[in-house]
Amino acid sequence: DQQVKQNSPSLSVQEGRISILNCDYTNSMFDYFLWYKKYPAEGPTFLISISSIKDKNEDGRFTVFLNKSAKHLSLHIVPSQPGDSAVYFCAASAYGNQFYFGTGTSLTVIP
Amino acid sequence: DTAVSQTPKYLVTQMGNDKSIKCEQNLGHDTMYWYKQDSKKFLKIMFSYNNKELIINETVPNRFSPKSPDKAHLNLHINSLELGDSAVYFCASSNREGRAFFGQGTRLTVV
């Protein structure tokens, strides 16, 4: 039973444009959401997070939006850069317990 | 300085063997995890340890056993390896903010 889903396995975006990665979850107990970036042959690295008490968190070019009623969050990258090309994982946790990950979205930013 | 390090990075072994993967974190985190990334790239929690006590154990075969000699280490022992155990295994630790930090992964290939 997959509690965190990323329905788009891949996404291609032109350099300079906005990248929007989506994530859905089913467990209403989740109160903390994270995005991780993963390059080949490396472990996932933390990118940005959001608590369930917020609906938006911004860090430079990265913004995460949370819609609790829809159980949906998204990651916006603007402007997209070729170095952003990687696999992005959405993750969620409840009360600081284990993290549940989505299956990832492979982002390709075309120069 | 590597925050979460795991060894070896690559492991090729025959079916039926017993092997171990080591993990160490120098972040002072209380909770450590083992994740398995299968061929479908899905990151699935296997174990988590908090202050040397197992707090979550998903439906993982008992051939897999985590061993934590101290708070900074969480090793993964696998007995009687099977072909289906081939995957990338990630160690992680998390801080009180709920942010997880990952090792670089161990690619296990069972032949």
PDB file of C-alpha atoms in Angstrom:
ATOM      1  CA  ASP A   1       0.000   0.000   0.000  1.00  0.00           C
ATOM      2  CA  GLN A   2       1.754   3.093  -1.257  1.00  0.00           C
ATOM      3  CA  GLN A   3       0.893   6.065   0.891  1.00  0.00           C
ATOM      4  CA  VAL A   4       2.866   8.594  -1.125  1.00  0.00           C
ATOM      5  CA  LYS A   5       2.527   8.693  -4.884  1.00  0.00           C
ATOM      6  CA  GLN A   6       4.263  10.522  -7.651  1.00  0.00           C
ATOM      7  CA  ASN A   7       2.311   9.761 -10.772  1.00  0.00           C
ATOM      8  CA  SER A   8       4.694  11.319 -13.250  1.00  0.00           C
ATOM      9  CA  PRO A   9       7.812   9.187 -13.643  1.00  0.00           C
ATOM     10  CA  SER A  10       9.516  11.796 -15.801  1.00  0.00           C
ATOM     11  CA  LEU A  11       9.357  15.449 -16.749  1.00  0.00           C
ATOM     12  CA  SER A  12      11.272  17.516 -19.315  1.00  0.00           C
ATOM     13  CA  VAL A  13      11.492  21.284 -19.103  1.00  0.00           C
ATOM     14  CA  GLN A  14      13.366  23.945 -21.019  1.00  0.00           C
ATOM     15  CA  GLU A  15      16.063  25.837 -19.157  1.00  0.00           C
ATOM     16  CA  GLY A  16      14.683  29.004 -17.616  1.00  0.00           C
ATOM     17  CA  ARG A  17      11.122  27.706 -17.461  1.00  0.00           C
ATOM     18  CA  ILE A  18       9.246  26.502 -14.409  1.00  0.00           C
ATOM     19  CA  SER A  19       9.363  22.842 -13.336  1.00  0.00           C
ATOM     20  CA  ILE A  20       6.376  21.573 -11.382  1.00  0.00           C
ATOM     21  CA  LEU A  21       6.621  18.204  -9.679  1.00  0.00           C
ATOM     22  CA  ASN A  22       3.548  16.741  -8.053  1.00  0.00           C
ATOM     23  CA  CYS A  23       2.953  14.395  -5.168  1.00  0.00           C
ATOM     24  CA  ASP A  24      -0.184  12.908  -3.606  1.00  0.00           C
ATOM     25  CA  TYR A  25      -0.601  11.162  -0.293  1.00  0.00           C
ATOM     26  CA  THR A  26      -3.318   9.137   1.346  1.00  0.00           C
ATOM     27  CA  ASN A  27      -2.549   9.229   5.063  1.00  0.00           C
ATOM     28  CA  SER A  28      -4.188  12.202   6.758  1.00  0.00           C
ATOM     29  CA  MET A  29      -1.907  11.728   9.765  1.00  0.00           C
ATOM     30  CA  PHE A  30       1.125  12.939   7.816  1.00  0.00           C
ATOM     31  CA  ASP A  31       2.268  16.235   9.256  1.00  0.00           C
ATOM     32  CA  TYR A  32       5.637  16.795   7.648  1.00  0.00           C
ATOM     33  CA  PHE A  33       6.544  16.662   3.985  1.00  0.00           C
ATOM     34  CA  LEU A  34       9.902  16.740   2.298  1.00  0.00           C
ATOM     35  CA  TRP A  35      11.419  16.794  -1.137  1.00  0.00           C
ATOM     36  CA  TYR A  36      14.671  15.016  -1.872  1.00  0.00           C
ATOM     37  CA  LYS A  37      16.885  15.239  -4.914  1.00  0.00           C
ATOM     38  CA  LYS A  38      18.887  12.254  -6.088  1.00  0.00           C
ATOM     39  CA  TYR A  39      21.701  12.030  -8.590  1.00  0.00           C
ATOM     40  CA  PRO A  40      22.778   8.645 -10.006  1.00  0.00           C
ATOM     41  CA  ALA A  41      24.975   6.582  -7.682  1.00  0.00           C
ATOM     42  CA  GLU A  42      24.336   8.958  -4.784  1.00  0.00           C
ATOM     43  CA  GLY A  43      21.969   8.962  -1.837  1.00  0.00           C
ATOM     44  CA  PRO A  44      18.970  11.304  -1.762  1.00  0.00           C
ATOM     45  CA  THR A  45      19.782  14.776  -0.486  1.00  0.00           C
ATOM     46  CA  PHE A  46      17.338  16.995   1.322  1.00  0.00           C
ATOM     47  CA  LEU A  47      15.953  19.856  -0.730  1.00  0.00           C
ATOM     48  CA  ILE A  48      13.039  21.518   1.034  1.00  0.00           C
ATOM     49  CA  SER A  49      10.329  20.662   3.521  1.00  0.00           C
ATOM     50  CA  ILE A  50       6.988  21.901   4.757  1.00  0.00           C
ATOM     51  CA  SER A  51       5.015  21.374   7.912  1.00  0.00           C
ATOM     52  CA  SER A  52       1.313  20.669   7.739  1.00  0.00           C
ATOM     53  CA  ILE A  53       0.584  23.952   9.496  1.00  0.00           C
ATOM     54  CA  LYS A  54       1.795  25.825   6.429  1.00  0.00           C
ATOM     55  CA  ASP A  55       0.670  25.846   2.832  1.00  0.00           C
ATOM     56  CA  LYS A  56       3.807  27.266   1.272  1.00  0.00           C
ATOM     57  CA  ASN A  57       7.516  27.249   1.912  1.00  0.00           C
ATOM     58  CA  GLU A  58      10.075  28.963  -0.252  1.00  0.00           C
ATOM     59  CA  ASP A  59      13.844  28.597  -0.482  1.00  0.00           C
ATOM     60  CA  GLY A  60      15.500  30.398  -3.342  1.00  0.00           C
ATOM     61  CA  ARG A  61      14.370  28.912  -6.622  1.00  0.00           C
ATOM     62  CA  PHE A  62      12.439  26.150  -4.847  1.00  0.00           C
ATOM     63  CA  THR A  63       8.913  26.479  -3.493  1.00  0.00           C
ATOM     64  CA  VAL A  64       6.781  23.738  -2.024  1.00  0.00           C
ATOM     65  CA  PHE A  65       3.009  24.090  -1.886  1.00  0.00           C
ATOM     66  CA  LEU A  66       0.776  21.976   0.325  1.00  0.00           C
ATOM     67  CA  ASN A  67      -2.942  21.462  -0.177  1.00  0.00           C
ATOM     68  CA  LYS A  68      -4.088  19.441   2.810  1.00  0.00           C
ATOM     69  CA  SER A  69      -7.684  19.125   1.721  1.00  0.00           C
ATOM     70  CA  ALA A  70      -6.585  17.573  -1.544  1.00  0.00           C
ATOM     71  CA  LYS A  71      -3.712  15.683   0.097  1.00  0.00           C
ATOM     72  CA  HIS A  72      -1.458  17.083  -2.556  1.00  0.00           C
ATOM     73  CA  LEU A  73       1.856  18.850  -2.599  1.00  0.00           C
ATOM     74  CA  SER A  74       3.962  20.215  -5.369  1.00  0.00           C
ATOM     75  CA  LEU A  75       7.503  21.431  -5.868  1.00  0.00           C
ATOM     76  CA  HIS A  76       8.094  24.419  -8.113  1.00  0.00           C
ATOM     77  CA  ILE A  77      11.541  25.172  -9.467  1.00  0.00           C
ATOM     78  CA  VAL A  78      11.930  28.486 -11.194  1.00  0.00           C
ATOM     79  CA  PRO A  79      13.927  29.193 -13.197  1.00  0.00           C
ATOM     80  CA  SER A  80      14.943  25.631 -13.999  1.00  0.00           C
ATOM     81  CA  GLN A  81      18.624  24.998 -14.628  1.00  0.00           C
ATOM     82  CA  PRO A  82      20.409  22.047 -16.276  1.00  0.00           C
ATOM     83  CA  GLY A  83      21.983  21.204 -12.910  1.00  0.00           C
ATOM     84  CA  ASP A  84      18.499  20.567 -11.566  1.00  0.00           C
ATOM     85  CA  SER A  85      18.286  17.432 -13.710  1.00  0.00           C
ATOM     86  CA  ALA A  86      17.896  14.599 -11.211  1.00  0.00           C
ATOM     87  CA  VAL A  87      15.290  12.325  -9.680  1.00  0.00           C
ATOM     88  CA  TYR A  88      13.052  14.070  -7.153  1.00  0.00           C
ATOM     89  CA  PHE A  89      11.431  12.128  -4.349  1.00  0.00           C
ATOM     90  CA  CYS A  90       8.534  13.322  -2.287  1.00  0.00           C
ATOM     91  CA  ALA A  91       8.412  12.014   1.298  1.00  0.00           C
ATOM     92  CA  ALA A  92       6.026  12.283   4.209  1.00  0.00           C
ATOM     93  CA  SER A  93       6.088  11.413   7.873  1.00  0.00           C
ATOM     94  CA  ALA A  94       3.738  11.439  10.843  1.00  0.00           C
ATOM     95  CA  TYR A  95       4.983  12.767  14.195  1.00  0.00           C
ATOM     96  CA  GLY A  96       8.612  12.330  13.200  1.00  0.00           C
ATOM     97  CA  ASN A  97       8.329   8.624  12.608  1.00  0.00           C
ATOM     98  CA  GLN A  98       9.368   6.768   9.502  1.00  0.00           C
ATOM     99  CA  PHE A  99       9.455   8.505   6.177  1.00  0.00           C
ATOM    100  CA  TYR A 100       7.310   7.235   3.321  1.00  0.00           C
ATOM    101  CA  PHE A 101       8.659   7.962  -0.123  1.00  0.00           C
ATOM    102  CA  GLY A 102       7.074   8.295  -3.512  1.00  0.00           C
ATOM    103  CA  THR A 103       8.541   6.510  -6.520  1.00  0.00           C
ATOM    104  CA  GLY A 104      10.293   9.609  -7.785  1.00  0.00           C
ATOM    105  CA  THR A 105      10.070  11.864 -10.813  1.00  0.00           C
ATOM    106  CA  SER A 106      13.030  12.138 -13.142  1.00  0.00           C
ATOM    107  CA  LEU A 107      13.461  15.762 -14.155  1.00  0.00           C
ATOM    108  CA  THR A 108      15.431  16.693 -17.252  1.00  0.00           C
ATOM    109  CA  VAL A 109      16.169  20.356 -17.850  1.00  0.00           C
ATOM    110  CA  ILE A 110      17.037  20.941 -21.465  1.00  0.00           C
ATOM    111  CA  PRO A 111      19.628  23.656 -22.134  1.00  0.00           C
TER     112      PRO A 111
ATOM    113  CA  ASP B   1      33.169  15.294   6.154  1.00  0.00           C
ATOM    114  CA  THR B   2      30.657  12.588   5.280  1.00  0.00           C
ATOM    115  CA  ALA B   3      27.591  12.825   7.485  1.00  0.00           C
ATOM    116  CA  VAL B   4      26.195   9.362   6.809  1.00  0.00           C
ATOM    117  CA  SER B   5      28.584   6.820   5.385  1.00  0.00           C
ATOM    118  CA  GLN B   6      27.918   3.248   4.433  1.00  0.00           C
ATOM    119  CA  THR B   7      30.232   0.526   3.237  1.00  0.00           C
ATOM    120  CA  PRO B   8      30.705  -1.114   0.895  1.00  0.00           C
ATOM    121  CA  LYS B   9      29.371   0.911  -2.014  1.00  0.00           C
ATOM    122  CA  TYR B  10      29.133  -2.179  -4.208  1.00  0.00           C
ATOM    123  CA  LEU B  11      28.646  -5.773  -3.113  1.00  0.00           C
ATOM    124  CA  VAL B  12      28.443  -8.765  -5.422  1.00  0.00           C
ATOM    125  CA  THR B  13      27.862 -12.122  -3.804  1.00  0.00           C
ATOM    126  CA  GLN B  14      26.449 -15.570  -4.456  1.00  0.00           C
ATOM    127  CA  MET B  15      23.098 -16.868  -3.397  1.00  0.00           C
ATOM    128  CA  GLY B  16      23.090 -18.405   0.041  1.00  0.00           C
ATOM    129  CA  ASN B  17      25.893 -16.259   1.402  1.00  0.00           C
ATOM    130  CA  ASP B  18      25.674 -14.059   4.487  1.00  0.00           C
ATOM    131  CA  LYS B  19      26.743 -10.446   4.174  1.00  0.00           C
ATOM    132  CA  SER B  20      26.760  -7.211   6.158  1.00  0.00           C
ATOM    133  CA  ILE B  21      26.507  -3.568   5.217  1.00  0.00           C
ATOM    134  CA  LYS B  22      27.863  -1.026   7.662  1.00  0.00           C
ATOM    135  CA  CYS B  23      26.496   2.436   8.363  1.00  0.00           C
ATOM    136  CA  GLU B  24      27.829   5.234  10.488  1.00  0.00           C
ATOM    137  CA  GLN B  25      26.560   8.754  11.085  1.00  0.00           C
ATOM    138  CA  ASN B  26      28.481  11.592  12.713  1.00  0.00           C
ATOM    139  CA  LEU B  27      25.516  13.943  13.064  1.00  0.00           C
ATOM    140  CA  GLY B  28      24.534  12.982  16.573  1.00  0.00           C
ATOM    141  CA  HIS B  29      21.089  11.900  15.401  1.00  0.00           C
ATOM    142  CA  ASP B  30      19.000   9.614  17.557  1.00  0.00           C
ATOM    143  CA  THR B  31      17.219   7.753  14.787  1.00  0.00           C
ATOM    144  CA  MET B  32      18.715   5.699  11.986  1.00  0.00           C
ATOM    145  CA  TYR B  33      17.046   3.829   9.146  1.00  0.00           C
ATOM    146  CA  TRP B  34      17.600   1.297   6.433  1.00  0.00           C
ATOM    147  CA  TYR B  35      15.792   1.722   3.136  1.00  0.00           C
ATOM    148  CA  LYS B  36      15.665  -0.561   0.127  1.00  0.00           C
ATOM    149  CA  GLN B  37      15.350   0.817  -3.377  1.00  0.00           C
ATOM    150  CA  ASP B  38      14.126  -1.917  -5.664  1.00  0.00           C
ATOM    151  CA  SER B  39      14.221  -2.235  -9.437  1.00  0.00           C
ATOM    152  CA  LYS B  40      11.193   0.027  -9.698  1.00  0.00           C
ATOM    153  CA  LYS B  41      13.134   2.736  -7.867  1.00  0.00           C
ATOM    154  CA  PHE B  42      10.717   2.645  -4.954  1.00  0.00           C
ATOM    155  CA  LEU B  43      12.349   3.623  -1.644  1.00  0.00           C
ATOM    156  CA  LYS B  44      10.879   1.416   1.054  1.00  0.00           C
ATOM    157  CA  ILE B  45      11.599   1.571   4.765  1.00  0.00           C
ATOM    158  CA  MET B  46      13.048  -1.601   6.236  1.00  0.00           C
ATOM    159  CA  PHE B  47      14.020  -0.675   9.771  1.00  0.00           C
ATOM    160  CA  SER B  48      14.419   2.280  12.023  1.00  0.00           C
ATOM    161  CA  TYR B  49      16.340   2.463  15.283  1.00  0.00           C
ATOM    162  CA  ASN B  50      15.923   5.068  17.974  1.00  0.00           C
ATOM    163  CA  ASN B  51      18.477   5.089  20.766  1.00  0.00           C
ATOM    164  CA  LYS B  52      19.458   1.511  20.025  1.00  0.00           C
ATOM    165  CA  GLU B  53      15.937   0.227  20.152  1.00  0.00           C
ATOM    166  CA  LEU B  54      14.061  -1.023  17.126  1.00  0.00           C
ATOM    167  CA  ILE B  55      10.911   0.999  16.867  1.00  0.00           C
ATOM    168  CA  ILE B  56       9.629   0.085  13.429  1.00  0.00           C
ATOM    169  CA  ASN B  57      10.049  -3.180  11.618  1.00  0.00           C
ATOM    170  CA  GLU B  58       8.215  -3.439   8.338  1.00  0.00           C
ATOM    171  CA  THR B  59       7.351  -6.747   6.715  1.00  0.00           C
ATOM    172  CA  VAL B  60      10.937  -7.642   6.009  1.00  0.00           C
ATOM    173  CA  PRO B  61      12.125 -11.263   5.949  1.00  0.00           C
ATOM    174  CA  ASN B  62      13.841 -12.287   9.153  1.00  0.00           C
ATOM    175  CA  ARG B  63      16.946 -13.026   7.098  1.00  0.00           C
ATOM    176  CA  PHE B  64      17.524  -9.295   7.461  1.00  0.00           C
ATOM    177  CA  SER B  65      18.620  -8.102  10.866  1.00  0.00           C
ATOM    178  CA  PRO B  66      19.754  -4.647  11.937  1.00  0.00           C
ATOM    179  CA  LYS B  67      22.492  -4.379  14.544  1.00  0.00           C
ATOM    180  CA  SER B  68      23.245  -1.171  16.387  1.00  0.00           C
ATOM    181  CA  PRO B  69      26.372  -1.320  18.566  1.00  0.00           C
ATOM    182  CA  ASP B  70      25.916   2.344  19.465  1.00  0.00           C
ATOM    183  CA  LYS B  71      23.883   5.385  18.526  1.00  0.00           C
ATOM    184  CA  ALA B  72      26.163   6.275  15.628  1.00  0.00           C
ATOM    185  CA  HIS B  73      26.042   2.906  13.913  1.00  0.00           C
ATOM    186  CA  LEU B  74      23.335   0.789  12.355  1.00  0.00           C
ATOM    187  CA  ASN B  75      24.584  -2.214  10.428  1.00  0.00           C
ATOM    188  CA  LEU B  76      22.468  -4.461   8.248  1.00  0.00           C
ATOM    189  CA  HIS B  77      23.075  -8.206   8.271  1.00  0.00           C
ATOM    190  CA  ILE B  78      21.570 -10.402   5.605  1.00  0.00           C
ATOM    191  CA  ASN B  79      21.587 -14.188   5.875  1.00  0.00           C
ATOM    192  CA  SER B  80      21.054 -16.714   3.096  1.00  0.00           C
ATOM    193  CA  LEU B  81      20.984 -14.127   0.346  1.00  0.00           C
ATOM    194  CA  GLU B  82      18.467 -14.600  -2.462  1.00  0.00           C
ATOM    195  CA  LEU B  83      18.343 -13.233  -5.994  1.00  0.00           C
ATOM    196  CA  GLY B  84      15.447 -10.970  -5.036  1.00  0.00           C
ATOM    197  CA  ASP B  85      17.590  -9.236  -2.456  1.00  0.00           C
ATOM    198  CA  SER B  86      19.448  -7.474  -5.245  1.00  0.00           C
ATOM    199  CA  ALA B  87      18.765  -3.779  -4.801  1.00  0.00           C
ATOM    200  CA  VAL B  88      20.305  -0.569  -3.582  1.00  0.00           C
ATOM    201  CA  TYR B  89      20.229  -0.229   0.191  1.00  0.00           C
ATOM    202  CA  PHE B  90      20.343   3.203   1.779  1.00  0.00           C
ATOM    203  CA  CYS B  91      21.160   4.039   5.340  1.00  0.00           C
ATOM    204  CA  ALA B  92      19.790   7.283   6.792  1.00  0.00           C
ATOM    205  CA  SER B  93      19.568   9.185  10.029  1.00  0.00           C
ATOM    206  CA  SER B  94      17.191  11.905  11.087  1.00  0.00           C
ATOM    207  CA  ASN B  95      17.264  14.898  13.370  1.00  0.00           C
ATOM    208  CA  ARG B  96      14.556  16.129  15.694  1.00  0.00           C
ATOM    209  CA  GLU B  97      13.194  18.364  12.972  1.00  0.00           C
ATOM    210  CA  GLY B  98      12.325  15.219  11.077  1.00  0.00           C
ATOM    211  CA  ARG B  99      14.814  15.739   8.277  1.00  0.00           C
ATOM    212  CA  ALA B 100      16.543  12.577   7.067  1.00  0.00           C
ATOM    213  CA  PHE B 101      20.095  12.449   5.770  1.00  0.00           C
ATOM    214  CA  PHE B 102      21.091   9.579   3.525  1.00  0.00           C
ATOM    215  CA  GLY B 103      24.224   7.635   2.820  1.00  0.00           C
ATOM    216  CA  GLN B 104      25.403   7.119  -0.730  1.00  0.00           C
ATOM    217  CA  GLY B 105      23.834   3.682  -1.002  1.00  0.00           C
ATOM    218  CA  THR B 106      25.114   0.121  -1.325  1.00  0.00           C
ATOM    219  CA  ARG B 107      24.338  -1.668  -4.556  1.00  0.00           C
ATOM    220  CA  LEU B 108      23.901  -5.330  -3.693  1.00  0.00           C
ATOM    221  CA  THR B 109      23.936  -7.837  -6.526  1.00  0.00           C
ATOM    222  CA  VAL B 110      23.180 -11.456  -5.760  1.00  0.00           C
ATOM    223  CA  VAL B 111      24.234 -13.906  -8.450  1.00  0.00           C
TER     224      VAL B 111
END
